[in-house]
Amino acid sequence: PISHFHPISLNTLTYQKSISTLKMWMHPTSTALTLCEYFEREKISFAGKKVIELGSGSGIVGILAVLLGGDVTFTDRTFILKQIEHNIVANIPSSCKGSAKVCALSWGEDQTKFLSEYDVILGSDIVYCLSSYPSLLKTLLHLSQPETTIYIAWQMWPRNTYNIFFRDMLPKHFHLQLVDENINEYIYVYKLTKKQSFVGDQPADSVDVVVV
């Protein structure tokens, strides 16, 4: 079955939630919806922008970026891609289909297959596993330039190690700004730009992650 939801006023989006093997990744999460609502409220335009979304999941954030004028590359693990493609077909007008591309991307492994030429990097619910932090950081460093704008939305859980990523790891390489928050659901949206002194992805190789 196809379910309907109205996370933004720009358009009615649909998503498929019947494929049990994909579980929670295919539902637009509160974090993804918060990021979409931020873009709408702030009237963010992606017109003429080259955009890449990490961990696209349901694809709702990238779909909105396409509808707002962006040329978007959706990325996730291989078994997620068909669901993203379905959601693109269901939600993006045929006139905009050429602005959406879907690719597999494993953080820290094959990010070098992608050029470091993106104007915007998007991510929601991508900061969730301590062991993935060095790979995620390395991917962000490779894909970005100092002129790139990065938006990351994440949800704090009662017990987590997120502060290691946002407090200790990212500030070494990026300028961080908290631009939105949903206090009731502990959701935070950060805007990042790379520091001038770090070009390429090499610095992430030396990052040590210690649980404190």
mmCIF file with all atom_site columns, C-alpha atoms in Angstrom:
data_model
loop_
_atom_site.group_PDB
_atom_site.id
_atom_site.type_symbol
_atom_site.label_atom_id
_atom_site.label_alt_id
_atom_site.label_comp_id
_atom_site.label_asym_id
_atom_site.label_entity_id
_atom_site.label_seq_id
_atom_site.pdbx_PDB_ins_code
_atom_site.Cartn_x
_atom_site.Cartn_y
_atom_site.Cartn_z
_atom_site.occupancy
_atom_site.B_iso_or_equiv
_atom_site.pdbx_formal_charge
_atom_site.auth_seq_id
_atom_site.auth_comp_id
_atom_site.auth_asym_id
_atom_site.auth_atom_id
_atom_site.pdbx_PDB_model_num
ATOM 1   C CA . PRO A 1 1   ? 0.000  0.000  0.000   1.00 0.00 ? 1   PRO A CA 1
ATOM 2   C CA . ILE A 1 2   ? 0.983  3.608  -0.522  1.00 0.00 ? 2   ILE A CA 1
ATOM 3   C CA . SER A 1 3   ? 0.595  5.897  2.474   1.00 0.00 ? 3   SER A CA 1
ATOM 4   C CA . HIS A 1 4   ? 0.195  9.668  2.195   1.00 0.00 ? 4   HIS A CA 1
ATOM 5   C CA . PHE A 1 5   ? 1.654  12.280 4.477   1.00 0.00 ? 5   PHE A CA 1
ATOM 6   C CA . HIS A 1 6   ? 1.964  16.055 4.366   1.00 0.00 ? 6   HIS A CA 1
ATOM 7   C CA . PRO A 1 7   ? 5.305  17.058 5.888   1.00 0.00 ? 7   PRO A CA 1
ATOM 8   C CA . ILE A 1 8   ? 5.581  20.172 3.725   1.00 0.00 ? 8   ILE A CA 1
ATOM 9   C CA . SER A 1 9   ? 3.118  22.483 2.069   1.00 0.00 ? 9   SER A CA 1
ATOM 10  C CA . LEU A 1 10  ? 5.080  22.589 -1.190  1.00 0.00 ? 10  LEU A CA 1
ATOM 11  C CA . ASN A 1 11  ? 3.851  19.216 -2.366  1.00 0.00 ? 11  ASN A CA 1
ATOM 12  C CA . THR A 1 12  ? 2.112  16.055 -1.214  1.00 0.00 ? 12  THR A CA 1
ATOM 13  C CA . LEU A 1 13  ? 4.703  13.306 -1.024  1.00 0.00 ? 13  LEU A CA 1
ATOM 14  C CA . THR A 1 14  ? 4.042  9.583  -0.863  1.00 0.00 ? 14  THR A CA 1
ATOM 15  C CA . TYR A 1 15  ? 6.166  6.713  0.317   1.00 0.00 ? 15  TYR A CA 1
ATOM 16  C CA . GLN A 1 16  ? 5.890  2.952  0.356   1.00 0.00 ? 16  GLN A CA 1
ATOM 17  C CA . LYS A 1 17  ? 6.158  1.258  3.741   1.00 0.00 ? 17  LYS A CA 1
ATOM 18  C CA . SER A 1 18  ? 5.115  -2.302 2.906   1.00 0.00 ? 18  SER A CA 1
ATOM 19  C CA . ILE A 1 19  ? 8.574  -3.834 2.380   1.00 0.00 ? 19  ILE A CA 1
ATOM 20  C CA . SER A 1 20  ? 9.256  -5.367 5.780   1.00 0.00 ? 20  SER A CA 1
ATOM 21  C CA . THR A 1 21  ? 12.907 -6.161 5.079   1.00 0.00 ? 21  THR A CA 1
ATOM 22  C CA . LEU A 1 22  ? 13.659 -2.446 4.882   1.00 0.00 ? 22  LEU A CA 1
ATOM 23  C CA . LYS A 1 23  ? 12.151 -1.779 8.298   1.00 0.00 ? 23  LYS A CA 1
ATOM 24  C CA . MET A 1 24  ? 12.539 1.696  9.818   1.00 0.00 ? 24  MET A CA 1
ATOM 25  C CA . TRP A 1 25  ? 14.864 3.080  7.127   1.00 0.00 ? 25  TRP A CA 1
ATOM 26  C CA . MET A 1 26  ? 11.977 3.516  4.755   1.00 0.00 ? 26  MET A CA 1
ATOM 27  C CA . HIS A 1 27  ? 9.762  5.584  7.022   1.00 0.00 ? 27  HIS A CA 1
ATOM 28  C CA . PRO A 1 28  ? 10.315 9.324  6.948   1.00 0.00 ? 28  PRO A CA 1
ATOM 29  C CA . THR A 1 29  ? 11.622 9.865  10.455  1.00 0.00 ? 29  THR A CA 1
ATOM 30  C CA . SER A 1 30  ? 10.906 12.834 12.665  1.00 0.00 ? 30  SER A CA 1
ATOM 31  C CA . THR A 1 31  ? 14.504 13.906 12.092  1.00 0.00 ? 31  THR A CA 1
ATOM 32  C CA . ALA A 1 32  ? 14.112 13.939 8.303   1.00 0.00 ? 32  ALA A CA 1
ATOM 33  C CA . LEU A 1 33  ? 10.807 15.790 8.561   1.00 0.00 ? 33  LEU A CA 1
ATOM 34  C CA . THR A 1 34  ? 12.365 18.375 10.893  1.00 0.00 ? 34  THR A CA 1
ATOM 35  C CA . LEU A 1 35  ? 15.087 19.046 8.322   1.00 0.00 ? 35  LEU A CA 1
ATOM 36  C CA . CYS A 1 36  ? 12.464 19.398 5.553   1.00 0.00 ? 36  CYS A CA 1
ATOM 37  C CA . GLU A 1 37  ? 10.419 21.775 7.673   1.00 0.00 ? 37  GLU A CA 1
ATOM 38  C CA . TYR A 1 38  ? 13.539 23.856 8.343   1.00 0.00 ? 38  TYR A CA 1
ATOM 39  C CA . PHE A 1 39  ? 14.240 24.200 4.617   1.00 0.00 ? 39  PHE A CA 1
ATOM 40  C CA . GLU A 1 40  ? 10.655 25.260 3.959   1.00 0.00 ? 40  GLU A CA 1
ATOM 41  C CA . ARG A 1 41  ? 10.454 27.683 6.876   1.00 0.00 ? 41  ARG A CA 1
ATOM 42  C CA . GLU A 1 42  ? 13.765 29.345 5.986   1.00 0.00 ? 42  GLU A CA 1
ATOM 43  C CA . LYS A 1 43  ? 12.874 29.349 2.284   1.00 0.00 ? 43  LYS A CA 1
ATOM 44  C CA . ILE A 1 44  ? 16.109 27.554 1.400   1.00 0.00 ? 44  ILE A CA 1
ATOM 45  C CA . SER A 1 45  ? 16.616 27.327 -2.358  1.00 0.00 ? 45  SER A CA 1
ATOM 46  C CA . PHE A 1 46  ? 18.650 24.616 -4.026  1.00 0.00 ? 46  PHE A CA 1
ATOM 47  C CA . ALA A 1 47  ? 18.229 26.124 -7.492  1.00 0.00 ? 47  ALA A CA 1
ATOM 48  C CA . GLY A 1 48  ? 21.360 25.516 -9.542  1.00 0.00 ? 48  GLY A CA 1
ATOM 49  C CA . LYS A 1 49  ? 22.997 23.608 -6.674  1.00 0.00 ? 49  LYS A CA 1
ATOM 50  C CA . LYS A 1 50  ? 24.754 20.264 -6.951  1.00 0.00 ? 50  LYS A CA 1
ATOM 51  C CA . VAL A 1 51  ? 23.542 18.293 -3.935  1.00 0.00 ? 51  VAL A CA 1
ATOM 52  C CA . ILE A 1 52  ? 24.397 14.911 -2.419  1.00 0.00 ? 52  ILE A CA 1
ATOM 53  C CA . GLU A 1 53  ? 22.395 13.228 0.327   1.00 0.00 ? 53  GLU A CA 1
ATOM 54  C CA . LEU A 1 54  ? 24.064 10.682 2.607   1.00 0.00 ? 54  LEU A CA 1
ATOM 55  C CA . GLY A 1 55  ? 21.984 7.844  4.012   1.00 0.00 ? 55  GLY A CA 1
ATOM 56  C CA . SER A 1 56  ? 18.929 8.867  2.013   1.00 0.00 ? 56  SER A CA 1
ATOM 57  C CA . GLY A 1 57  ? 16.639 6.204  3.527   1.00 0.00 ? 57  GLY A CA 1
ATOM 58  C CA . SER A 1 58  ? 13.120 7.117  2.420   1.00 0.00 ? 58  SER A CA 1
ATOM 59  C CA . GLY A 1 59  ? 14.605 9.879  0.255   1.00 0.00 ? 59  GLY A CA 1
ATOM 60  C CA . ILE A 1 60  ? 12.254 12.577 1.534   1.00 0.00 ? 60  ILE A CA 1
ATOM 61  C CA . VAL A 1 61  ? 14.995 15.150 2.186   1.00 0.00 ? 61  VAL A CA 1
ATOM 62  C CA . GLY A 1 62  ? 16.571 14.692 -1.227  1.00 0.00 ? 62  GLY A CA 1
ATOM 63  C CA . ILE A 1 63  ? 13.164 14.688 -2.905  1.00 0.00 ? 63  ILE A CA 1
ATOM 64  C CA . LEU A 1 64  ? 12.398 18.054 -1.336  1.00 0.00 ? 64  LEU A CA 1
ATOM 65  C CA . ALA A 1 65  ? 15.796 19.344 -2.496  1.00 0.00 ? 65  ALA A CA 1
ATOM 66  C CA . VAL A 1 66  ? 14.925 18.330 -6.075  1.00 0.00 ? 66  VAL A CA 1
ATOM 67  C CA . LEU A 1 67  ? 11.531 20.048 -5.816  1.00 0.00 ? 67  LEU A CA 1
ATOM 68  C CA . LEU A 1 68  ? 13.359 23.150 -4.580  1.00 0.00 ? 68  LEU A CA 1
ATOM 69  C CA . GLY A 1 69  ? 15.547 23.204 -7.684  1.00 0.00 ? 69  GLY A CA 1
ATOM 70  C CA . GLY A 1 70  ? 18.533 21.038 -6.795  1.00 0.00 ? 70  GLY A CA 1
ATOM 71  C CA . ASP A 1 71  ? 20.439 18.490 -8.862  1.00 0.00 ? 71  ASP A CA 1
ATOM 72  C CA . VAL A 1 72  ? 20.501 15.716 -6.267  1.00 0.00 ? 72  VAL A CA 1
ATOM 73  C CA . THR A 1 73  ? 22.481 12.501 -5.889  1.00 0.00 ? 73  THR A CA 1
ATOM 74  C CA . PHE A 1 74  ? 20.745 10.150 -3.430  1.00 0.00 ? 74  PHE A CA 1
ATOM 75  C CA . THR A 1 75  ? 23.076 7.680  -1.714  1.00 0.00 ? 75  THR A CA 1
ATOM 76  C CA . ASP A 1 76  ? 22.664 4.763  0.658   1.00 0.00 ? 76  ASP A CA 1
ATOM 77  C CA . ARG A 1 77  ? 23.505 1.095  0.985   1.00 0.00 ? 77  ARG A CA 1
ATOM 78  C CA . THR A 1 78  ? 22.790 -1.072 -2.037  1.00 0.00 ? 78  THR A CA 1
ATOM 79  C CA . PHE A 1 79  ? 19.676 -2.824 -0.673  1.00 0.00 ? 79  PHE A CA 1
ATOM 80  C CA . ILE A 1 80  ? 18.004 0.534  0.049   1.00 0.00 ? 80  ILE A CA 1
ATOM 81  C CA . LEU A 1 81  ? 18.326 1.937  -3.473  1.00 0.00 ? 81  LEU A CA 1
ATOM 82  C CA . LYS A 1 82  ? 15.226 0.373  -5.067  1.00 0.00 ? 82  LYS A CA 1
ATOM 83  C CA . GLN A 1 83  ? 13.031 1.919  -2.387  1.00 0.00 ? 83  GLN A CA 1
ATOM 84  C CA . ILE A 1 84  ? 14.583 5.339  -2.975  1.00 0.00 ? 84  ILE A CA 1
ATOM 85  C CA . GLU A 1 85  ? 14.010 4.947  -6.712  1.00 0.00 ? 85  GLU A CA 1
ATOM 86  C CA . HIS A 1 86  ? 10.360 4.042  -6.092  1.00 0.00 ? 86  HIS A CA 1
ATOM 87  C CA . ASN A 1 87  ? 9.860  7.125  -3.925  1.00 0.00 ? 87  ASN A CA 1
ATOM 88  C CA . ILE A 1 88  ? 11.482 9.346  -6.545  1.00 0.00 ? 88  ILE A CA 1
ATOM 89  C CA . VAL A 1 89  ? 9.131  8.025  -9.226  1.00 0.00 ? 89  VAL A CA 1
ATOM 90  C CA . ALA A 1 90  ? 6.133  8.474  -6.909  1.00 0.00 ? 90  ALA A CA 1
ATOM 91  C CA . ASN A 1 91  ? 6.983  11.986 -5.794  1.00 0.00 ? 91  ASN A CA 1
ATOM 92  C CA . ILE A 1 92  ? 9.020  13.873 -8.399  1.00 0.00 ? 92  ILE A CA 1
ATOM 93  C CA . PRO A 1 93  ? 7.379  15.185 -11.588 1.00 0.00 ? 93  PRO A CA 1
ATOM 94  C CA . SER A 1 94  ? 8.705  13.707 -14.819 1.00 0.00 ? 94  SER A CA 1
ATOM 95  C CA . SER A 1 95  ? 10.045 17.125 -15.769 1.00 0.00 ? 95  SER A CA 1
ATOM 96  C CA . CYS A 1 96  ? 12.427 16.959 -12.785 1.00 0.00 ? 96  CYS A CA 1
ATOM 97  C CA . LYS A 1 97  ? 13.464 13.293 -13.037 1.00 0.00 ? 97  LYS A CA 1
ATOM 98  C CA . GLY A 1 98  ? 16.758 14.260 -14.668 1.00 0.00 ? 98  GLY A CA 1
ATOM 99  C CA . SER A 1 99  ? 17.701 16.092 -11.473 1.00 0.00 ? 99  SER A CA 1
ATOM 100 C CA . ALA A 1 100 ? 17.660 12.915 -9.360  1.00 0.00 ? 100 ALA A CA 1
ATOM 101 C CA . LYS A 1 101 ? 20.326 10.214 -9.426  1.00 0.00 ? 101 LYS A CA 1
ATOM 102 C CA . VAL A 1 102 ? 20.588 7.222  -7.075  1.00 0.00 ? 102 VAL A CA 1
ATOM 103 C CA . CYS A 1 103 ? 23.945 5.633  -6.185  1.00 0.00 ? 103 CYS A CA 1
ATOM 104 C CA . ALA A 1 104 ? 25.356 3.204  -3.651  1.00 0.00 ? 104 ALA A CA 1
ATOM 105 C CA . LEU A 1 105 ? 27.852 4.722  -1.235  1.00 0.00 ? 105 LEU A CA 1
ATOM 106 C CA . SER A 1 106 ? 29.660 3.011  1.623   1.00 0.00 ? 106 SER A CA 1
ATOM 107 C CA . TRP A 1 107 ? 31.219 5.593  3.899   1.00 0.00 ? 107 TRP A CA 1
ATOM 108 C CA . GLY A 1 108 ? 34.969 5.334  4.197   1.00 0.00 ? 108 GLY A CA 1
ATOM 109 C CA . GLU A 1 109 ? 35.191 2.812  1.369   1.00 0.00 ? 109 GLU A CA 1
ATOM 110 C CA . ASP A 1 110 ? 34.123 4.204  -1.991  1.00 0.00 ? 110 ASP A CA 1
ATOM 111 C CA . GLN A 1 111 ? 33.529 7.918  -1.452  1.00 0.00 ? 111 GLN A CA 1
ATOM 112 C CA . THR A 1 112 ? 36.480 8.599  -3.752  1.00 0.00 ? 112 THR A CA 1
ATOM 113 C CA . LYS A 1 113 ? 34.289 7.439  -6.660  1.00 0.00 ? 113 LYS A CA 1
ATOM 114 C CA . PHE A 1 114 ? 32.446 10.718 -6.173  1.00 0.00 ? 114 PHE A CA 1
ATOM 115 C CA . LEU A 1 115 ? 33.970 14.056 -7.096  1.00 0.00 ? 115 LEU A CA 1
ATOM 116 C CA . SER A 1 116 ? 34.508 16.717 -4.452  1.00 0.00 ? 116 SER A CA 1
ATOM 117 C CA . GLU A 1 117 ? 32.294 19.188 -6.250  1.00 0.00 ? 117 GLU A CA 1
ATOM 118 C CA . TYR A 1 118 ? 29.073 19.410 -4.256  1.00 0.00 ? 118 TYR A CA 1
ATOM 119 C CA . ASP A 1 119 ? 27.520 22.709 -3.238  1.00 0.00 ? 119 ASP A CA 1
ATOM 120 C CA . VAL A 1 120 ? 25.367 21.094 -0.563  1.00 0.00 ? 120 VAL A CA 1
ATOM 121 C CA . ILE A 1 121 ? 25.588 17.880 1.482   1.00 0.00 ? 121 ILE A CA 1
ATOM 122 C CA . LEU A 1 122 ? 22.492 16.628 3.310   1.00 0.00 ? 122 LEU A CA 1
ATOM 123 C CA . GLY A 1 123 ? 22.142 14.065 6.062   1.00 0.00 ? 123 GLY A CA 1
ATOM 124 C CA . SER A 1 124 ? 19.471 13.074 8.562   1.00 0.00 ? 124 SER A CA 1
ATOM 125 C CA . ASP A 1 125 ? 19.733 10.147 10.973  1.00 0.00 ? 125 ASP A CA 1
ATOM 126 C CA . ILE A 1 126 ? 23.285 9.461  9.801   1.00 0.00 ? 126 ILE A CA 1
ATOM 127 C CA . VAL A 1 127 ? 24.962 9.927  13.197  1.00 0.00 ? 127 VAL A CA 1
ATOM 128 C CA . TYR A 1 128 ? 23.923 6.772  15.008  1.00 0.00 ? 128 TYR A CA 1
ATOM 129 C CA . CYS A 1 129 ? 26.804 4.315  15.378  1.00 0.00 ? 129 CYS A CA 1
ATOM 130 C CA . LEU A 1 130 ? 30.105 5.029  17.106  1.00 0.00 ? 130 LEU A CA 1
ATOM 131 C CA . SER A 1 131 ? 32.087 2.728  14.843  1.00 0.00 ? 131 SER A CA 1
ATOM 132 C CA . SER A 1 132 ? 30.892 4.602  11.752  1.00 0.00 ? 132 SER A CA 1
ATOM 133 C CA . TYR A 1 133 ? 32.059 8.041  12.900  1.00 0.00 ? 133 TYR A CA 1
ATOM 134 C CA . PRO A 1 134 ? 35.564 7.937  11.342  1.00 0.00 ? 134 PRO A CA 1
ATOM 135 C CA . SER A 1 135 ? 34.129 6.668  8.035   1.00 0.00 ? 135 SER A CA 1
ATOM 136 C CA . LEU A 1 136 ? 31.381 9.292  8.016   1.00 0.00 ? 136 LEU A CA 1
ATOM 137 C CA . LEU A 1 137 ? 33.887 12.033 8.802   1.00 0.00 ? 137 LEU A CA 1
ATOM 138 C CA . LYS A 1 138 ? 36.231 10.841 6.072   1.00 0.00 ? 138 LYS A CA 1
ATOM 139 C CA . THR A 1 139 ? 33.327 10.850 3.596   1.00 0.00 ? 139 THR A CA 1
ATOM 140 C CA . LEU A 1 140 ? 32.266 14.370 4.575   1.00 0.00 ? 140 LEU A CA 1
ATOM 141 C CA . LEU A 1 141 ? 35.829 15.617 4.207   1.00 0.00 ? 141 LEU A CA 1
ATOM 142 C CA . HIS A 1 142 ? 36.230 14.076 0.767   1.00 0.00 ? 142 HIS A CA 1
ATOM 143 C CA . LEU A 1 143 ? 32.912 15.311 -0.623  1.00 0.00 ? 143 LEU A CA 1
ATOM 144 C CA . SER A 1 144 ? 33.176 18.878 0.652   1.00 0.00 ? 144 SER A CA 1
ATOM 145 C CA . GLN A 1 145 ? 35.119 22.017 -0.087  1.00 0.00 ? 145 GLN A CA 1
ATOM 146 C CA . PRO A 1 146 ? 35.254 25.177 2.070   1.00 0.00 ? 146 PRO A CA 1
ATOM 147 C CA . GLU A 1 147 ? 32.426 26.571 -0.090  1.00 0.00 ? 147 GLU A CA 1
ATOM 148 C CA . THR A 1 148 ? 30.180 23.535 0.536   1.00 0.00 ? 148 THR A CA 1
ATOM 149 C CA . THR A 1 149 ? 27.228 23.876 2.902   1.00 0.00 ? 149 THR A CA 1
ATOM 150 C CA . ILE A 1 150 ? 26.417 20.781 4.959   1.00 0.00 ? 150 ILE A CA 1
ATOM 151 C CA . TYR A 1 151 ? 23.166 20.208 6.850   1.00 0.00 ? 151 TYR A CA 1
ATOM 152 C CA . ILE A 1 152 ? 23.017 17.392 9.403   1.00 0.00 ? 152 ILE A CA 1
ATOM 153 C CA . ALA A 1 153 ? 19.909 16.628 11.444  1.00 0.00 ? 153 ALA A CA 1
ATOM 154 C CA . TRP A 1 154 ? 20.165 14.173 14.328  1.00 0.00 ? 154 TRP A CA 1
ATOM 155 C CA . GLN A 1 155 ? 18.141 13.018 17.296  1.00 0.00 ? 155 GLN A CA 1
ATOM 156 C CA . MET A 1 156 ? 19.625 12.637 20.754  1.00 0.00 ? 156 MET A CA 1
ATOM 157 C CA . TRP A 1 157 ? 18.749 9.462  22.611  1.00 0.00 ? 157 TRP A CA 1
ATOM 158 C CA . PRO A 1 158 ? 18.985 9.001  26.410  1.00 0.00 ? 158 PRO A CA 1
ATOM 159 C CA . ARG A 1 159 ? 22.238 7.076  26.131  1.00 0.00 ? 159 ARG A CA 1
ATOM 160 C CA . ASN A 1 160 ? 24.442 7.878  23.186  1.00 0.00 ? 160 ASN A CA 1
ATOM 161 C CA . THR A 1 161 ? 27.901 8.869  22.015  1.00 0.00 ? 161 THR A CA 1
ATOM 162 C CA . TYR A 1 162 ? 26.744 11.615 19.639  1.00 0.00 ? 162 TYR A CA 1
ATOM 163 C CA . ASN A 1 163 ? 28.629 14.266 21.570  1.00 0.00 ? 163 ASN A CA 1
ATOM 164 C CA . ILE A 1 164 ? 31.881 12.632 20.522  1.00 0.00 ? 164 ILE A CA 1
ATOM 165 C CA . PHE A 1 165 ? 31.049 13.333 16.895  1.00 0.00 ? 165 PHE A CA 1
ATOM 166 C CA . PHE A 1 166 ? 29.668 16.850 17.314  1.00 0.00 ? 166 PHE A CA 1
ATOM 167 C CA . ARG A 1 167 ? 31.823 17.992 20.224  1.00 0.00 ? 167 ARG A CA 1
ATOM 168 C CA . ASP A 1 168 ? 35.174 16.347 19.517  1.00 0.00 ? 168 ASP A CA 1
ATOM 169 C CA . MET A 1 169 ? 35.429 15.202 15.906  1.00 0.00 ? 169 MET A CA 1
ATOM 170 C CA . LEU A 1 170 ? 33.593 17.653 13.648  1.00 0.00 ? 170 LEU A CA 1
ATOM 171 C CA . PRO A 1 171 ? 34.971 20.898 15.179  1.00 0.00 ? 171 PRO A CA 1
ATOM 172 C CA . LYS A 1 172 ? 38.513 19.876 14.225  1.00 0.00 ? 172 LYS A CA 1
ATOM 173 C CA . HIS A 1 173 ? 37.586 20.072 10.556  1.00 0.00 ? 173 HIS A CA 1
ATOM 174 C CA . PHE A 1 174 ? 34.359 22.070 10.268  1.00 0.00 ? 174 PHE A CA 1
ATOM 175 C CA . HIS A 1 175 ? 32.676 25.215 11.529  1.00 0.00 ? 175 HIS A CA 1
ATOM 176 C CA . LEU A 1 176 ? 29.396 24.220 13.234  1.00 0.00 ? 176 LEU A CA 1
ATOM 177 C CA . GLN A 1 177 ? 26.243 26.261 13.747  1.00 0.00 ? 177 GLN A CA 1
ATOM 178 C CA . LEU A 1 178 ? 23.066 25.038 15.408  1.00 0.00 ? 178 LEU A CA 1
ATOM 179 C CA . VAL A 1 179 ? 20.314 26.404 13.152  1.00 0.00 ? 179 VAL A CA 1
ATOM 180 C CA . ASP A 1 180 ? 17.196 24.585 14.338  1.00 0.00 ? 180 ASP A CA 1
ATOM 181 C CA . GLU A 1 181 ? 15.943 22.333 17.119  1.00 0.00 ? 181 GLU A CA 1
ATOM 182 C CA . ASN A 1 182 ? 12.854 20.428 18.100  1.00 0.00 ? 182 ASN A CA 1
ATOM 183 C CA . ILE A 1 183 ? 13.153 20.394 21.866  1.00 0.00 ? 183 ILE A CA 1
ATOM 184 C CA . ASN A 1 184 ? 10.200 18.064 22.398  1.00 0.00 ? 184 ASN A CA 1
ATOM 185 C CA . GLU A 1 185 ? 11.822 15.325 20.316  1.00 0.00 ? 185 GLU A CA 1
ATOM 186 C CA . TYR A 1 186 ? 15.477 16.235 21.023  1.00 0.00 ? 186 TYR A CA 1
ATOM 187 C CA . ILE A 1 187 ? 16.173 16.847 17.334  1.00 0.00 ? 187 ILE A CA 1
ATOM 188 C CA . TYR A 1 188 ? 18.928 19.252 16.284  1.00 0.00 ? 188 TYR A CA 1
ATOM 189 C CA . VAL A 1 189 ? 19.898 20.636 12.889  1.00 0.00 ? 189 VAL A CA 1
ATOM 190 C CA . TYR A 1 190 ? 23.480 21.756 12.314  1.00 0.00 ? 190 TYR A CA 1
ATOM 191 C CA . LYS A 1 191 ? 24.920 23.752 9.440   1.00 0.00 ? 191 LYS A CA 1
ATOM 192 C CA . LEU A 1 192 ? 28.568 22.987 8.695   1.00 0.00 ? 192 LEU A CA 1
ATOM 193 C CA . THR A 1 193 ? 31.296 24.448 6.507   1.00 0.00 ? 193 THR A CA 1
ATOM 194 C CA . LYS A 1 194 ? 34.779 23.036 6.122   1.00 0.00 ? 194 LYS A CA 1
ATOM 195 C CA . LYS A 1 195 ? 37.693 24.906 7.653   1.00 0.00 ? 195 LYS A CA 1
ATOM 196 C CA . GLN A 1 196 ? 40.100 26.275 5.072   1.00 0.00 ? 196 GLN A CA 1
ATOM 197 C CA . SER A 1 197 ? 43.078 24.361 6.438   1.00 0.00 ? 197 SER A CA 1
ATOM 198 C CA . PHE A 1 198 ? 41.572 20.961 5.632   1.00 0.00 ? 198 PHE A CA 1
ATOM 199 C CA . VAL A 1 199 ? 41.339 20.009 1.972   1.00 0.00 ? 199 VAL A CA 1
ATOM 200 C CA . GLY A 1 200 ? 40.582 16.415 0.962   1.00 0.00 ? 200 GLY A CA 1
ATOM 201 C CA . ASP A 1 201 ? 39.837 13.453 3.215   1.00 0.00 ? 201 ASP A CA 1
ATOM 202 C CA . GLN A 1 202 ? 43.274 12.595 4.607   1.00 0.00 ? 202 GLN A CA 1
ATOM 203 C CA . PRO A 1 203 ? 42.904 14.159 8.097   1.00 0.00 ? 203 PRO A CA 1
ATOM 204 C CA . ALA A 1 204 ? 40.147 11.713 9.018   1.00 0.00 ? 204 ALA A CA 1
ATOM 205 C CA . ASP A 1 205 ? 42.560 8.801  8.775   1.00 0.00 ? 205 ASP A CA 1
ATOM 206 C CA . SER A 1 206 ? 44.203 9.916  11.992  1.00 0.00 ? 206 SER A CA 1
ATOM 207 C CA . VAL A 1 207 ? 41.000 10.341 14.008  1.00 0.00 ? 207 VAL A CA 1
ATOM 208 C CA . ASP A 1 208 ? 40.807 8.167  17.099  1.00 0.00 ? 208 ASP A CA 1
ATOM 209 C CA . VAL A 1 209 ? 37.405 7.522  18.624  1.00 0.00 ? 209 VAL A CA 1
ATOM 210 C CA . VAL A 1 210 ? 37.301 6.851  22.343  1.00 0.00 ? 210 VAL A CA 1
ATOM 211 C CA . VAL A 1 211 ? 34.091 6.223  24.274  1.00 0.00 ? 211 VAL A CA 1
ATOM 212 C CA . VAL A 1 212 ? 34.009 8.364  27.396  1.00 0.00 ? 212 VAL A CA 1
#
